[in-house]
Amino acid sequence: MKDNLNAWKDLKIICNRSKLEVDERRPNVMSKAVYTLTKGQKRWICECIIHLKFPDGYTSNLAHCVYMKELRMHGMKSYDCHVFMQKLIPVAFREMLPGPVWSVLTEVKNKAQVELSIVEAYLIEEIDLFTSHYFEPQILCKQNRPRSNDDLMMNENRSQWSIFNHLGQASGTSKKRWLSGSERHIIKMYILCNCGVVMPYYE
């Protein structure tokens, strides 16, 4: 299928797409397709993606894939693409695209059998979730994938106190501040109530 000026001129003869016909006053200019976004709409979507917050481990930081100068996204992983297409497109494009275009992008994969397409996608997702319970423990899947902030490397300098042995790593740059009196009291009570090492010092 060709998408050139001659093909657009043929629309007037063989198709009923008056909005896509070539304007006789500007014969060399093709009209904008209904599924394309304006520069302002692209900027709005990019800004929304930068400020999106997801649960821990749900997806990577999509803000790192947004390039505002180009109003494009690069470097997305395969799972990030699935999240973007299945979860974000239905919300972001609903008010921007015509109803027929939006519904096809978000729900319909097989336009000949719409209901079957939706049911098939649901069954595949359920089967994938069910079979993942029977994988070997060393195989990472949705059920046992560690959170993005978990640090699986064993630290030789780990504390002997059980309440300070949780695996993890910093999720951002460190900041210093003074604890308030109530915060210090809460920390002391938590240690006294949850750490067995201090049991001999209760009296």
mmCIF file of C-alpha atoms in Angstrom:
data_model
loop_
_atom_site.group_PDB
_atom_site.id
_atom_site.type_symbol
_atom_site.label_atom_id
_atom_site.label_comp_id
_atom_site.label_asym_id
_atom_site.label_seq_id
_atom_site.Cartn_x
_atom_site.Cartn_y
_atom_site.Cartn_z
ATOM 1 C CA MET A 1 0.000 0.000 0.000
ATOM 2 C CA LYS A 2 1.369 3.386 -1.019
ATOM 3 C CA ASP A 3 0.906 6.577 0.964
ATOM 4 C CA ASN A 4 1.730 9.344 -1.465
ATOM 5 C CA LEU A 5 0.012 12.286 -3.112
ATOM 6 C CA ASN A 6 -1.442 10.217 -5.966
ATOM 7 C CA ALA A 7 -2.921 7.712 -3.520
ATOM 8 C CA TRP A 8 -4.583 10.554 -1.622
ATOM 9 C CA LYS A 9 -6.048 11.914 -4.853
ATOM 10 C CA ASP A 10 -7.607 8.502 -5.529
ATOM 11 C CA LEU A 11 -9.523 8.731 -2.248
ATOM 12 C CA LYS A 12 -12.004 11.083 -3.858
ATOM 13 C CA ILE A 13 -12.826 8.419 -6.461
ATOM 14 C CA ILE A 14 -12.777 5.107 -4.611
ATOM 15 C CA CYS A 15 -13.325 6.031 -0.936
ATOM 16 C CA ASN A 16 -15.698 8.117 1.137
ATOM 17 C CA ARG A 17 -13.077 9.980 3.164
ATOM 18 C CA SER A 18 -13.793 13.624 2.562
ATOM 19 C CA LYS A 19 -11.524 14.740 5.399
ATOM 20 C CA LEU A 20 -8.536 13.037 3.780
ATOM 21 C CA GLU A 21 -9.071 14.358 0.270
ATOM 22 C CA VAL A 22 -6.461 16.676 -1.198
ATOM 23 C CA ASP A 23 -7.397 20.336 -1.020
ATOM 24 C CA GLU A 24 -7.561 21.746 -4.548
ATOM 25 C CA ARG A 25 -6.334 25.106 -3.241
ATOM 26 C CA ARG A 26 -3.174 23.409 -1.944
ATOM 27 C CA PRO A 27 -2.739 20.376 -4.210
ATOM 28 C CA ASN A 28 0.725 19.470 -2.931
ATOM 29 C CA VAL A 29 -0.229 19.432 0.761
ATOM 30 C CA MET A 30 -1.728 16.324 2.358
ATOM 31 C CA SER A 31 -4.099 16.774 5.290
ATOM 32 C CA LYS A 32 -3.220 15.514 8.745
ATOM 33 C CA ALA A 33 -4.356 11.997 9.670
ATOM 34 C CA VAL A 34 -6.805 11.617 12.550
ATOM 35 C CA TYR A 35 -4.419 9.485 14.616
ATOM 36 C CA THR A 36 -1.545 11.999 14.645
ATOM 37 C CA LEU A 37 -0.953 14.365 17.564
ATOM 38 C CA THR A 38 -0.136 18.045 17.557
ATOM 39 C CA LYS A 39 3.082 19.368 19.072
ATOM 40 C CA GLY A 40 1.162 20.617 22.100
ATOM 41 C CA GLN A 41 -0.450 17.212 22.649
ATOM 42 C CA LYS A 42 2.925 15.462 22.390
ATOM 43 C CA ARG A 43 4.412 17.877 24.922
ATOM 44 C CA TRP A 44 1.496 17.294 27.316
ATOM 45 C CA ILE A 45 1.904 13.501 27.133
ATOM 46 C CA CYS A 46 5.675 13.694 27.667
ATOM 47 C CA GLU A 47 5.240 15.949 30.698
ATOM 48 C CA CYS A 48 2.632 13.595 32.173
ATOM 49 C CA ILE A 49 4.935 10.589 31.741
ATOM 50 C CA ILE A 50 7.779 12.429 33.491
ATOM 51 C CA HIS A 51 5.597 13.032 36.564
ATOM 52 C CA LEU A 52 4.016 9.548 36.662
ATOM 53 C CA LYS A 53 4.466 7.498 39.839
ATOM 54 C CA PHE A 54 4.179 3.696 39.818
ATOM 55 C CA PRO A 55 4.242 1.108 42.629
ATOM 56 C CA ASP A 56 7.657 -0.291 43.480
ATOM 57 C CA GLY A 57 8.637 -2.993 40.986
ATOM 58 C CA TYR A 58 5.730 -2.310 38.615
ATOM 59 C CA THR A 59 7.898 -0.796 35.867
ATOM 60 C CA SER A 60 11.133 1.107 35.420
ATOM 61 C CA ASN A 61 11.368 4.895 35.569
ATOM 62 C CA LEU A 62 9.775 5.948 32.275
ATOM 63 C CA ALA A 63 10.889 9.539 32.839
ATOM 64 C CA HIS A 64 14.403 8.485 31.807
ATOM 65 C CA CYS A 65 13.044 7.507 28.368
ATOM 66 C CA VAL A 66 11.432 10.892 27.632
ATOM 67 C CA TYR A 67 13.308 13.458 25.527
ATOM 68 C CA MET A 68 11.505 16.783 25.696
ATOM 69 C CA LYS A 69 13.549 18.436 22.940
ATOM 70 C CA GLU A 70 12.438 15.804 20.442
ATOM 71 C CA LEU A 71 9.070 15.097 22.124
ATOM 72 C CA ARG A 72 9.854 11.404 21.776
ATOM 73 C CA MET A 73 10.570 8.346 23.909
ATOM 74 C CA HIS A 74 13.646 6.160 23.461
ATOM 75 C CA GLY A 75 15.258 3.248 25.283
ATOM 76 C CA MET A 76 12.133 1.571 26.644
ATOM 77 C CA LYS A 77 12.396 -2.082 27.636
ATOM 78 C CA SER A 78 9.924 -4.645 26.330
ATOM 79 C CA TYR A 79 7.963 -4.767 29.601
ATOM 80 C CA ASP A 80 7.857 -0.950 29.711
ATOM 81 C CA CYS A 81 6.340 -0.982 26.220
ATOM 82 C CA HIS A 82 3.632 -3.380 27.396
ATOM 83 C CA VAL A 83 2.790 -1.118 30.342
ATOM 84 C CA PHE A 84 2.726 1.932 28.093
ATOM 85 C CA MET A 85 0.484 0.334 25.461
ATOM 86 C CA GLN A 86 -1.890 -1.506 27.792
ATOM 87 C CA LYS A 87 -2.174 0.880 30.751
ATOM 88 C CA LEU A 88 -1.203 4.395 29.653
ATOM 89 C CA ILE A 89 -2.482 4.705 26.085
ATOM 90 C CA PRO A 90 -6.148 4.129 27.069
ATOM 91 C CA VAL A 91 -5.911 7.023 29.538
ATOM 92 C CA ALA A 92 -3.676 9.447 27.652
ATOM 93 C CA PHE A 93 -5.215 9.179 24.189
ATOM 94 C CA ARG A 94 -8.895 8.868 25.058
ATOM 95 C CA GLU A 95 -9.576 12.617 24.900
ATOM 96 C CA MET A 96 -7.207 13.246 21.980
ATOM 97 C CA LEU A 97 -8.181 10.681 19.364
ATOM 98 C CA PRO A 98 -11.552 9.976 17.730
ATOM 99 C CA GLY A 99 -13.582 7.190 19.295
ATOM 100 C CA PRO A 100 -13.088 4.610 16.510
ATOM 101 C CA VAL A 101 -9.320 5.135 16.491
ATOM 102 C CA TRP A 102 -9.005 5.067 20.293
ATOM 103 C CA SER A 103 -11.082 1.910 20.742
ATOM 104 C CA VAL A 104 -9.062 -0.001 18.157
ATOM 105 C CA LEU A 105 -5.752 1.006 19.747
ATOM 106 C CA THR A 106 -6.784 0.090 23.280
ATOM 107 C CA GLU A 107 -9.072 -2.930 23.067
ATOM 108 C CA VAL A 108 -9.507 -4.423 19.631
ATOM 109 C CA LYS A 109 -6.725 -6.550 18.152
ATOM 110 C CA ASN A 110 -8.844 -8.553 15.725
ATOM 111 C CA LYS A 111 -11.396 -6.258 14.107
ATOM 112 C CA ALA A 112 -13.153 -9.206 12.460
ATOM 113 C CA GLN A 113 -13.939 -10.851 15.814
ATOM 114 C CA VAL A 114 -13.849 -8.189 18.491
ATOM 115 C CA GLU A 115 -15.273 -10.198 21.394
ATOM 116 C CA LEU A 116 -13.041 -13.194 20.698
ATOM 117 C CA SER A 117 -9.978 -10.957 20.627
ATOM 118 C CA ILE A 118 -10.699 -9.507 24.085
ATOM 119 C CA VAL A 119 -11.462 -12.934 25.610
ATOM 120 C CA GLU A 120 -8.327 -14.466 24.086
ATOM 121 C CA ALA A 121 -6.096 -11.769 25.572
ATOM 122 C CA TYR A 122 -7.709 -12.274 28.998
ATOM 123 C CA LEU A 123 -7.228 -16.045 28.891
ATOM 124 C CA ILE A 124 -3.568 -15.729 27.910
ATOM 125 C CA GLU A 125 -2.930 -13.429 30.855
ATOM 126 C CA GLU A 126 -4.677 -15.785 33.288
ATOM 127 C CA ILE A 127 -2.825 -18.851 31.959
ATOM 128 C CA ASP A 128 0.497 -17.044 32.238
ATOM 129 C CA LEU A 129 -0.230 -16.120 35.857
ATOM 130 C CA PHE A 130 -1.366 -19.656 36.742
ATOM 131 C CA THR A 131 1.619 -21.475 35.223
ATOM 132 C CA SER A 132 4.120 -19.105 36.851
ATOM 133 C CA HIS A 133 3.301 -20.683 40.249
ATOM 134 C CA TYR A 134 4.938 -23.953 39.088
ATOM 135 C CA PHE A 135 8.261 -22.535 37.876
ATOM 136 C CA GLU A 136 11.497 -23.455 39.607
ATOM 137 C CA PRO A 137 12.465 -20.998 42.392
ATOM 138 C CA GLN A 138 15.517 -19.759 40.473
ATOM 139 C CA ILE A 139 13.379 -18.711 37.491
ATOM 140 C CA LEU A 140 12.325 -15.103 37.884
ATOM 141 C CA CYS A 141 8.725 -14.393 36.947
ATOM 142 C CA LYS A 142 5.938 -12.075 37.992
ATOM 143 C CA GLN A 143 5.360 -13.975 41.243
ATOM 144 C CA ASN A 144 8.920 -14.002 42.591
ATOM 145 C CA ARG A 145 10.567 -11.074 40.836
ATOM 146 C CA PRO A 146 12.394 -8.963 43.456
ATOM 147 C CA ARG A 147 11.459 -5.346 43.917
ATOM 148 C CA SER A 148 13.574 -2.757 42.144
ATOM 149 C CA ASN A 149 15.132 -1.573 45.425
ATOM 150 C CA ASP A 150 16.064 -5.026 46.731
ATOM 151 C CA ASP A 151 19.799 -5.687 46.964
ATOM 152 C CA LEU A 152 20.402 -9.436 46.688
ATOM 153 C CA MET A 153 24.154 -9.181 47.268
ATOM 154 C CA MET A 154 25.139 -10.321 50.742
ATOM 155 C CA ASN A 155 26.911 -7.680 52.793
ATOM 156 C CA GLU A 156 29.758 -8.955 54.979
ATOM 157 C CA ASN A 157 29.327 -6.021 57.354
ATOM 158 C CA ARG A 158 25.682 -6.671 58.088
ATOM 159 C CA SER A 159 24.560 -5.839 61.580
ATOM 160 C CA GLN A 160 23.985 -8.564 64.150
ATOM 161 C CA TRP A 161 20.717 -6.876 65.121
ATOM 162 C CA SER A 162 17.802 -8.555 63.387
ATOM 163 C CA ILE A 163 15.875 -5.336 62.771
ATOM 164 C CA PHE A 164 18.776 -3.909 60.725
ATOM 165 C CA ASN A 165 19.347 -6.929 58.458
ATOM 166 C CA HIS A 166 16.692 -6.189 55.842
ATOM 167 C CA LEU A 167 17.995 -6.306 52.278
ATOM 168 C CA GLY A 168 17.720 -3.115 50.319
ATOM 169 C CA GLN A 169 19.490 -0.166 48.834
ATOM 170 C CA ALA A 170 18.976 3.559 48.557
ATOM 171 C CA SER A 171 16.409 4.669 45.995
ATOM 172 C CA GLY A 172 17.920 8.136 45.592
ATOM 173 C CA THR A 173 20.491 10.574 46.910
ATOM 174 C CA SER A 174 20.923 10.710 50.676
ATOM 175 C CA LYS A 175 19.722 13.670 52.729
ATOM 176 C CA LYS A 176 20.513 14.682 56.309
ATOM 177 C CA ARG A 177 18.094 16.158 58.826
ATOM 178 C CA TRP A 178 17.572 16.272 62.602
ATOM 179 C CA LEU A 179 15.019 13.940 64.158
ATOM 180 C CA SER A 180 12.274 15.467 66.224
ATOM 181 C CA GLY A 181 11.645 14.420 69.809
ATOM 182 C CA SER A 182 8.597 12.367 68.873
ATOM 183 C CA GLU A 183 10.522 10.575 66.099
ATOM 184 C CA ARG A 184 13.348 9.646 68.495
ATOM 185 C CA HIS A 185 10.776 8.333 70.971
ATOM 186 C CA ILE A 186 9.127 6.198 68.271
ATOM 187 C CA ILE A 187 12.495 4.745 67.209
ATOM 188 C CA LYS A 188 13.421 3.877 70.791
ATOM 189 C CA MET A 189 10.077 2.177 71.408
ATOM 190 C CA TYR A 190 10.362 0.212 68.160
ATOM 191 C CA ILE A 191 13.820 -1.097 69.118
ATOM 192 C CA LEU A 192 12.721 -2.008 72.641
ATOM 193 C CA CYS A 193 9.641 -3.862 71.388
ATOM 194 C CA ASN A 194 11.159 -5.641 68.361
ATOM 195 C CA CYS A 195 14.834 -6.321 69.084
ATOM 196 C CA GLY A 196 15.661 -9.321 71.280
ATOM 197 C CA VAL A 197 19.239 -8.127 71.892
ATOM 198 C CA VAL A 198 18.045 -5.478 74.359
ATOM 199 C CA MET A 199 15.968 -7.906 76.429
ATOM 200 C CA PRO A 200 18.664 -8.302 79.174
ATOM 201 C CA TYR A 201 18.714 -4.520 79.656
ATOM 202 C CA TYR A 202 15.007 -4.091 80.335
ATOM 203 C CA GLU A 203 15.520 -4.003 84.102
#
